[in-house]
Amino acid sequence: MRSIALVVAAFLGLLAAGSPLSAESASSPEGDTERRASSFIPVDEITVRAEALHDRIVELEQLVSDDGLERSAEEEIAGVELEIEAVQTRLDETASRRHGPTELETLSASWRGLDARLLSAKDGIDARASQLAARLAEIRDADVRWRRARADARAAQAPGRVVDLAAGVLSGLRALEEKLEESRNAALDIQARIAEERRLVGVGLKEVEGMRVELAASLLVRQDDPVWRARPSREGVEAELEETRLDLARIGAQLGEHVSRHRERFLLQALLVFVLAWGLSRARSVLRRHAESSKEAGESILPLNALARPWAAALLLGTLAMPFLHPERVLGHQIAVLLLTIPVWLLVLRTLLPTASRVSLMGLAALPLVDVVRLLAGGFELLVQVLLVAE
């Protein structure tokens, strides 16, 4: 046992003795030597490398001077700050009185829209901050190497012009380092402001979700007399009409802002509808020729009827891309899509159903239309009750 212990101790001793050697070899491989050699600036290459570095400094100075992203981000944050105050005021007013799902949905859409704007600004400023940090590290590394080059030039008693050239490069590097550091700090400050604004938006969204939970809990609790016993006053009706008007104005404003900020999405969707309509029209022509030539129209009548309205069918299919092209769930956009979809849905299905079923189809289409009106008139409690009874 003693001999085994000695062998194990000797083996561990060899490992301990070998570890400094292995660490030394690992710390100085050929790649490390090449890196140090490439970072070293020989005295006879100072002039050539100074010319190349001058071009690089000019390029980085242009990068620093191009602060359009920072200015646009600051403008966006300033606008968002004002809108956060306005939405928070609306939220406080809504929480202090009776409210419905429409008001909560518009508030939630407002908060989500603000968060989307902040996220868009954050993506750009994050990339800008990372780019400036990388360039700052590059300049600081170059400053270390050129300090060494100037010292080597002095030690080698190089011509005064060479020493002055190295000193001039160092002066340019220091000035550029200050500019880069200032720009990076500005980008970091904008990042912090965006984070703070997003925190406020998150608090607002949580408040809306809490109000939704309270509203859902009160759905089965009687809040008003039945509609046939309602005795609305003139002042109450006028107040509810004004509240409904304000809700509609906010929904329209949200829809207008969404359209103006995402025009390219609507152009893409329009292109998709055009392509679908062209394809369906071509398919209808092919099926019609096939039915006429084979004299078997009975077998092809269903697909021909389904393609009787190719533009309506294309528009209906194009709306299926809505969740992918417009994930923001803007309430005004949802309502506009629903109002647009119901008529084309009727046009497509009328050709597929027997005549006796078309009256029922019209009734089915009327239900969502009445529900949309009820949603839009959320502030007019009496009208909402009447529409609900009608449905």
Short mmCIF file of C-alpha atoms in Angstrom, two decimals:
data_model
loop_
_atom_site.label_atom_id
_atom_site.label_comp_id
_atom_site.label_asym_id
_atom_site.label_seq_id
_atom_site.Cartn_x
_atom_site.Cartn_y
_atom_site.Cartn_z
CA MET A 1 0.00 0.00 0.00
CA ARG A 2 2.87 2.34 0.81
CA SER A 3 4.43 1.76 -2.62
CA ILE A 4 1.10 2.47 -4.34
CA ALA A 5 0.75 5.73 -2.40
CA LEU A 6 4.28 6.75 -3.45
CA VAL A 7 3.49 6.06 -7.09
CA VAL A 8 0.28 8.13 -6.93
CA ALA A 9 2.10 10.98 -5.19
CA ALA A 10 4.85 10.93 -7.82
CA PHE A 11 2.24 11.02 -10.62
CA LEU A 12 0.47 14.00 -9.05
CA GLY A 13 3.78 15.73 -8.63
CA LEU A 14 4.53 15.30 -12.32
CA LEU A 15 1.14 16.79 -13.18
CA ALA A 16 1.78 19.76 -10.90
CA ALA A 17 5.22 20.28 -12.36
CA GLY A 18 3.90 20.01 -15.88
CA SER A 19 1.09 22.50 -15.43
CA PRO A 20 3.30 25.67 -15.60
CA LEU A 21 4.93 24.32 -18.72
CA SER A 22 1.64 23.57 -20.36
CA ALA A 23 0.27 26.94 -19.31
CA GLU A 24 3.31 28.67 -20.78
CA SER A 25 3.01 26.76 -24.03
CA ALA A 26 -0.71 27.48 -24.18
CA SER A 27 -0.16 31.16 -23.59
CA SER A 28 2.33 31.51 -26.43
CA PRO A 29 1.30 29.41 -29.45
CA GLU A 30 2.22 30.36 -32.99
CA GLY A 31 -1.07 32.27 -33.45
CA ASP A 32 -0.28 34.41 -30.40
CA THR A 33 3.17 35.16 -31.79
CA GLU A 34 1.69 36.17 -35.12
CA ARG A 35 -0.83 38.42 -33.38
CA ARG A 36 1.90 40.19 -31.43
CA ALA A 37 3.97 40.52 -34.57
CA SER A 38 1.06 42.02 -36.50
CA SER A 39 0.36 44.50 -33.70
CA PHE A 40 3.99 45.58 -33.66
CA ILE A 41 4.75 48.54 -35.97
CA PRO A 42 8.35 48.54 -37.26
CA VAL A 43 9.99 51.94 -37.49
CA ASP A 44 10.50 51.60 -41.23
CA GLU A 45 6.73 51.04 -41.73
CA ILE A 46 5.49 54.01 -39.71
CA THR A 47 5.01 56.21 -42.77
CA VAL A 48 3.09 53.58 -44.78
CA ARG A 49 0.87 52.55 -41.90
CA ALA A 50 0.21 56.16 -40.96
CA GLU A 51 -1.23 56.80 -44.43
CA ALA A 52 -3.49 53.75 -44.18
CA LEU A 53 -4.57 54.71 -40.67
CA HIS A 54 -5.38 58.24 -41.83
CA ASP A 55 -7.97 56.85 -44.24
CA ARG A 56 -9.42 54.73 -41.44
CA ILE A 57 -9.63 57.75 -39.12
CA VAL A 58 -11.48 59.74 -41.78
CA GLU A 59 -13.90 56.83 -42.22
CA LEU A 60 -14.57 56.61 -38.48
CA GLU A 61 -15.00 60.37 -38.19
CA GLN A 62 -17.75 60.13 -40.80
CA LEU A 63 -19.32 57.35 -38.73
CA VAL A 64 -19.32 59.56 -35.64
CA SER A 65 -20.63 62.62 -37.48
CA ASP A 66 -23.55 60.63 -38.90
CA ASP A 67 -25.75 60.98 -35.82
CA GLY A 68 -29.07 60.87 -37.64
CA LEU A 69 -30.06 57.67 -35.84
CA GLU A 70 -29.52 59.25 -32.42
CA ARG A 71 -31.50 62.35 -33.36
CA SER A 72 -34.40 60.35 -34.78
CA ALA A 73 -34.40 58.11 -31.70
CA GLU A 74 -34.47 61.13 -29.38
CA GLU A 75 -37.34 62.65 -31.36
CA GLU A 76 -39.21 59.35 -31.21
CA ILE A 77 -38.67 59.08 -27.44
CA ALA A 78 -39.84 62.66 -26.91
CA GLY A 79 -43.02 61.94 -28.85
CA VAL A 80 -43.58 58.69 -26.97
CA GLU A 81 -43.13 60.45 -23.63
CA LEU A 82 -45.93 62.89 -24.48
CA GLU A 83 -48.19 60.09 -25.66
CA ILE A 84 -47.48 58.05 -22.52
CA GLU A 85 -48.73 60.97 -20.43
CA ALA A 86 -51.86 61.26 -22.58
CA VAL A 87 -52.62 57.52 -22.50
CA GLN A 88 -52.01 57.39 -18.75
CA THR A 89 -54.46 60.25 -18.28
CA ARG A 90 -57.05 58.37 -20.34
CA LEU A 91 -56.36 55.25 -18.30
CA ASP A 92 -56.91 57.08 -15.02
CA GLU A 93 -60.14 58.61 -16.32
CA THR A 94 -61.39 55.23 -17.55
CA ALA A 95 -60.57 53.55 -14.25
CA SER A 96 -62.50 56.21 -12.32
CA ARG A 97 -65.79 55.55 -14.13
CA ARG A 98 -67.74 52.72 -15.63
CA HIS A 99 -66.08 51.30 -18.74
CA GLY A 100 -66.49 48.56 -21.31
CA PRO A 101 -64.26 46.24 -23.33
CA THR A 102 -63.92 48.70 -26.23
CA GLU A 103 -62.27 51.32 -24.05
CA LEU A 104 -59.91 48.75 -22.57
CA GLU A 105 -59.02 47.42 -26.02
CA THR A 106 -58.23 50.90 -27.32
CA LEU A 107 -56.08 51.58 -24.27
CA SER A 108 -54.27 48.28 -24.65
CA ALA A 109 -53.72 48.96 -28.36
CA SER A 110 -52.31 52.40 -27.49
CA TRP A 111 -49.83 50.91 -25.02
CA ARG A 112 -48.82 48.18 -27.46
CA GLY A 113 -48.32 50.72 -30.22
CA LEU A 114 -46.06 52.81 -28.01
CA ASP A 115 -44.07 49.72 -27.03
CA ALA A 116 -43.66 48.77 -30.70
CA ARG A 117 -42.30 52.25 -31.46
CA LEU A 118 -39.85 52.01 -28.56
CA LEU A 119 -38.74 48.54 -29.67
CA SER A 120 -38.10 49.83 -33.18
CA ALA A 121 -35.96 52.66 -31.81
CA LYS A 122 -34.22 50.24 -29.44
CA ASP A 123 -33.15 47.88 -32.23
CA GLY A 124 -31.49 50.70 -34.14
CA ILE A 125 -29.77 52.30 -31.16
CA ASP A 126 -28.55 48.92 -29.85
CA ALA A 127 -26.81 48.26 -33.16
CA ARG A 128 -25.38 51.79 -33.12
CA ALA A 129 -24.05 51.43 -29.56
CA SER A 130 -22.42 48.07 -30.36
CA GLN A 131 -20.81 49.51 -33.50
CA LEU A 132 -19.43 52.53 -31.63
CA ALA A 133 -18.11 50.32 -28.80
CA ALA A 134 -16.30 48.09 -31.30
CA ARG A 135 -14.74 51.07 -33.07
CA LEU A 136 -13.74 52.60 -29.73
CA ALA A 137 -11.94 49.38 -28.78
CA GLU A 138 -10.22 49.41 -32.17
CA ILE A 139 -8.98 52.98 -31.69
CA ARG A 140 -7.76 52.29 -28.15
CA ASP A 141 -5.84 49.26 -29.39
CA ALA A 142 -4.31 51.38 -32.16
CA ASP A 143 -3.36 54.04 -29.62
CA VAL A 144 -1.37 51.47 -27.61
CA ARG A 145 0.46 50.25 -30.71
CA TRP A 146 1.31 53.75 -31.93
CA ARG A 147 2.62 54.77 -28.52
CA ARG A 148 4.99 51.86 -28.80
CA ALA A 149 5.88 52.86 -32.37
CA ARG A 150 6.70 56.44 -31.31
CA ALA A 151 8.87 55.19 -28.46
CA ASP A 152 10.68 52.79 -30.81
CA ALA A 153 11.24 55.59 -33.35
CA ARG A 154 12.79 57.78 -30.67
CA ALA A 155 14.93 54.92 -29.40
CA ALA A 156 16.10 54.10 -32.93
CA GLN A 157 16.92 57.80 -33.49
CA ALA A 158 14.64 57.88 -36.53
CA PRO A 159 14.30 61.13 -38.49
CA GLY A 160 12.36 63.85 -36.74
CA ARG A 161 9.66 63.77 -39.40
CA VAL A 162 8.99 60.10 -38.67
CA VAL A 163 8.74 60.78 -34.94
CA ASP A 164 6.48 63.77 -35.61
CA LEU A 165 4.36 61.63 -37.91
CA ALA A 166 3.83 59.04 -35.17
CA ALA A 167 3.01 61.83 -32.72
CA GLY A 168 0.49 63.29 -35.19
CA VAL A 169 -1.17 59.91 -35.57
CA LEU A 170 -1.46 59.63 -31.80
CA SER A 171 -3.01 63.09 -31.61
CA GLY A 172 -5.61 62.12 -34.23
CA LEU A 173 -6.34 58.87 -32.44
CA ARG A 174 -6.91 60.67 -29.14
CA ALA A 175 -9.27 63.20 -30.72
CA LEU A 176 -11.19 60.42 -32.46
CA GLU A 177 -11.33 58.42 -29.22
CA GLU A 178 -12.99 61.35 -27.45
CA LYS A 179 -15.58 61.69 -30.22
CA LEU A 180 -16.29 57.96 -30.25
CA GLU A 181 -16.62 57.87 -26.48
CA GLU A 182 -19.01 60.82 -26.53
CA SER A 183 -21.14 59.22 -29.25
CA ARG A 184 -21.15 55.86 -27.47
CA ASN A 185 -22.22 57.49 -24.19
CA ALA A 186 -25.02 59.30 -26.02
CA ALA A 187 -26.21 55.99 -27.47
CA LEU A 188 -26.05 54.36 -24.03
CA ASP A 189 -28.06 57.23 -22.56
CA ILE A 190 -30.74 56.75 -25.22
CA GLN A 191 -30.79 53.03 -24.43
CA ALA A 192 -31.44 53.83 -20.76
CA ARG A 193 -34.24 56.26 -21.67
CA ILE A 194 -35.90 53.67 -23.88
CA ALA A 195 -35.70 51.10 -21.09
CA GLU A 196 -37.37 53.53 -18.67
CA GLU A 197 -40.15 54.38 -21.11
CA ARG A 198 -40.78 50.70 -21.82
CA ARG A 199 -41.06 50.12 -18.08
CA LEU A 200 -43.79 52.77 -17.89
CA VAL A 201 -45.57 51.20 -20.85
CA GLY A 202 -45.38 47.80 -19.13
CA VAL A 203 -46.96 49.26 -16.00
CA GLY A 204 -49.79 50.71 -18.10
CA LEU A 205 -50.41 47.38 -19.82
CA LYS A 206 -50.58 45.63 -16.44
CA GLU A 207 -53.16 48.14 -15.25
CA VAL A 208 -55.29 47.50 -18.33
CA GLU A 209 -55.05 43.74 -17.82
CA GLY A 210 -56.13 44.18 -14.20
CA MET A 211 -59.14 46.22 -15.32
CA ARG A 212 -59.99 43.47 -17.83
CA VAL A 213 -59.98 40.88 -15.06
CA GLU A 214 -62.27 43.05 -12.94
CA LEU A 215 -64.59 43.59 -15.91
CA ALA A 216 -64.75 39.86 -16.63
CA ALA A 217 -65.56 39.16 -12.98
CA SER A 218 -68.52 41.57 -13.16
CA LEU A 219 -70.08 40.11 -16.30
CA LEU A 220 -72.53 37.90 -14.38
CA VAL A 221 -73.34 40.62 -11.83
CA ARG A 222 -76.42 42.73 -12.49
CA GLN A 223 -75.37 46.33 -13.03
CA ASP A 224 -78.43 47.97 -14.62
CA ASP A 225 -82.15 47.59 -14.84
CA PRO A 226 -83.44 45.64 -17.85
CA VAL A 227 -83.56 47.63 -21.05
CA TRP A 228 -87.36 47.81 -20.95
CA ARG A 229 -87.17 49.51 -17.56
CA ALA A 230 -84.40 51.93 -18.48
CA ARG A 231 -85.18 55.61 -17.98
CA PRO A 232 -82.18 57.41 -19.51
CA SER A 233 -81.89 61.11 -18.90
CA ARG A 234 -81.01 63.56 -21.63
CA GLU A 235 -77.78 64.53 -19.93
CA GLY A 236 -76.80 60.87 -19.54
CA VAL A 237 -77.48 60.13 -23.21
CA GLU A 238 -75.47 63.16 -24.33
CA ALA A 239 -72.57 62.14 -22.09
CA GLU A 240 -72.61 58.57 -23.42
CA LEU A 241 -72.79 59.83 -27.03
CA GLU A 242 -69.78 62.07 -26.41
CA GLU A 243 -67.91 59.17 -24.86
CA THR A 244 -68.72 57.00 -27.88
CA ARG A 245 -67.57 59.75 -30.23
CA LEU A 246 -64.25 60.01 -28.42
CA ASP A 247 -63.78 56.23 -28.59
CA LEU A 248 -64.43 56.25 -32.34
CA ALA A 249 -61.99 59.14 -32.80
CA ARG A 250 -59.28 57.25 -30.91
CA ILE A 251 -59.91 54.08 -32.92
CA GLY A 252 -59.68 56.05 -36.17
CA ALA A 253 -56.49 57.79 -35.03
CA GLN A 254 -54.88 54.46 -34.14
CA LEU A 255 -55.84 53.03 -37.52
CA GLY A 256 -54.49 56.07 -39.37
CA GLU A 257 -51.20 55.93 -37.46
CA HIS A 258 -50.89 52.20 -38.12
CA VAL A 259 -51.43 52.69 -41.86
CA SER A 260 -48.95 55.57 -42.07
CA ARG A 261 -46.25 53.67 -40.16
CA HIS A 262 -46.64 50.37 -42.07
CA ARG A 263 -47.40 51.35 -45.66
CA GLU A 264 -45.07 48.66 -46.98
CA ARG A 265 -47.15 45.96 -45.28
CA PHE A 266 -50.32 47.14 -46.97
CA LEU A 267 -48.54 47.32 -50.34
CA LEU A 268 -47.33 43.75 -49.84
CA GLN A 269 -50.84 42.63 -48.94
CA ALA A 270 -52.31 44.39 -51.98
CA LEU A 271 -49.73 42.65 -54.16
CA LEU A 272 -50.71 39.32 -52.60
CA VAL A 273 -54.39 39.96 -53.38
CA PHE A 274 -53.58 40.88 -56.99
CA VAL A 275 -51.51 37.73 -57.49
CA LEU A 276 -54.26 35.56 -55.96
CA ALA A 277 -56.92 37.21 -58.08
CA TRP A 278 -54.89 36.67 -61.25
CA GLY A 279 -54.29 33.01 -60.35
CA LEU A 280 -57.95 32.36 -59.53
CA SER A 281 -59.08 34.08 -62.73
CA ARG A 282 -56.74 31.90 -64.75
CA ALA A 283 -57.98 28.79 -62.94
CA ARG A 284 -61.60 29.75 -63.66
CA SER A 285 -60.82 30.15 -67.37
CA VAL A 286 -59.10 26.76 -67.51
CA LEU A 287 -62.00 25.02 -65.72
CA ARG A 288 -64.56 26.71 -67.94
CA ARG A 289 -62.78 25.62 -71.12
CA HIS A 290 -62.43 22.12 -69.75
CA ALA A 291 -66.15 21.96 -68.86
CA GLU A 292 -67.20 23.18 -72.30
CA SER A 293 -64.87 20.87 -74.22
CA SER A 294 -65.71 17.73 -72.22
CA LYS A 295 -69.42 18.53 -71.97
CA GLU A 296 -69.32 17.47 -68.33
CA ALA A 297 -70.19 20.74 -66.69
CA GLY A 298 -72.04 18.93 -63.91
CA GLU A 299 -68.77 17.61 -62.53
CA SER A 300 -67.07 20.99 -62.71
CA ILE A 301 -69.90 23.23 -61.58
CA LEU A 302 -68.77 23.38 -57.92
CA PRO A 303 -65.24 24.65 -58.60
CA LEU A 304 -66.63 26.97 -61.25
CA ASN A 305 -69.12 28.37 -58.75
CA ALA A 306 -66.38 28.75 -56.13
CA LEU A 307 -64.34 30.78 -58.65
CA ALA A 308 -67.25 32.84 -59.91
CA ARG A 309 -65.93 35.83 -57.91
CA PRO A 310 -62.15 35.59 -58.17
CA TRP A 311 -61.48 39.08 -56.80
CA ALA A 312 -63.74 38.53 -53.81
CA ALA A 313 -62.13 35.15 -53.15
CA ALA A 314 -58.65 36.68 -53.47
CA LEU A 315 -59.57 39.44 -51.03
CA LEU A 316 -60.97 36.88 -48.62
CA LEU A 317 -57.82 34.75 -48.83
CA GLY A 318 -55.62 37.82 -48.55
CA THR A 319 -57.10 38.60 -45.15
CA LEU A 320 -55.70 35.31 -43.86
CA ALA A 321 -52.26 36.95 -43.92
CA MET A 322 -53.38 39.59 -41.43
CA PRO A 323 -52.01 37.89 -38.27
CA PHE A 324 -48.58 37.60 -39.90
CA LEU A 325 -48.38 41.05 -41.52
CA HIS A 326 -50.04 42.97 -38.68
CA PRO A 327 -49.23 41.34 -35.33
CA GLU A 328 -49.90 44.59 -33.41
CA ARG A 329 -53.65 43.82 -33.18
CA VAL A 330 -54.74 47.45 -33.66
CA LEU A 331 -58.46 47.54 -32.86
CA GLY A 332 -59.33 49.91 -35.71
CA HIS A 333 -57.56 47.65 -38.17
CA GLN A 334 -59.39 44.58 -36.89
CA ILE A 335 -62.74 46.32 -37.26
CA ALA A 336 -61.90 47.58 -40.76
CA VAL A 337 -60.84 44.08 -41.83
CA LEU A 338 -64.03 42.57 -40.42
CA LEU A 339 -66.21 45.12 -42.19
CA LEU A 340 -64.34 44.43 -45.43
CA THR A 341 -64.38 40.66 -45.07
CA ILE A 342 -68.12 40.16 -44.44
CA PRO A 343 -69.30 41.44 -47.88
CA VAL A 344 -66.72 39.44 -49.86
CA TRP A 345 -67.51 36.39 -47.72
CA LEU A 346 -71.15 36.78 -48.76
CA LEU A 347 -70.23 37.11 -52.44
CA VAL A 348 -68.15 33.93 -52.36
CA LEU A 349 -70.59 31.78 -50.38
CA ARG A 350 -73.71 32.88 -52.29
CA THR A 351 -72.42 31.03 -55.35
CA LEU A 352 -71.86 27.82 -53.37
CA LEU A 353 -75.15 27.58 -51.46
CA PRO A 354 -78.64 26.77 -52.77
CA THR A 355 -81.07 29.64 -53.13
CA ALA A 356 -83.09 28.57 -50.09
CA SER A 357 -80.06 29.01 -47.83
CA ARG A 358 -79.21 32.56 -48.89
CA VAL A 359 -81.62 34.15 -46.43
CA SER A 360 -79.94 32.33 -43.56
CA LEU A 361 -76.58 33.42 -44.95
CA MET A 362 -77.67 37.06 -44.82
CA GLY A 363 -78.75 36.57 -41.23
CA LEU A 364 -75.38 35.10 -40.32
CA ALA A 365 -73.65 38.09 -41.93
CA ALA A 366 -75.88 40.52 -40.03
CA LEU A 367 -74.84 39.10 -36.66
CA PRO A 368 -71.15 40.14 -36.83
CA LEU A 369 -72.14 43.52 -38.28
CA VAL A 370 -74.44 44.18 -35.33
CA ASP A 371 -71.69 42.99 -32.99
CA VAL A 372 -69.23 45.43 -34.56
CA VAL A 373 -71.71 48.27 -34.04
CA ARG A 374 -72.15 47.18 -30.44
CA LEU A 375 -68.38 47.16 -30.00
CA LEU A 376 -68.01 50.63 -31.48
CA ALA A 377 -70.85 51.99 -29.33
CA GLY A 378 -69.33 50.65 -26.12
CA GLY A 379 -69.73 53.98 -24.35
CA PHE A 380 -73.48 54.15 -25.07
CA GLU A 381 -74.80 51.64 -22.54
CA LEU A 382 -78.46 51.79 -23.58
CA LEU A 383 -77.66 51.18 -27.25
CA VAL A 384 -75.33 48.33 -26.30
CA GLN A 385 -78.11 46.68 -24.31
CA VAL A 386 -80.62 47.06 -27.17
CA LEU A 387 -78.19 45.60 -29.70
CA LEU A 388 -77.37 42.71 -27.39
CA VAL A 389 -81.08 41.90 -27.06
CA ALA A 390 -81.39 42.11 -30.86
CA GLU A 391 -78.55 39.67 -31.34
#
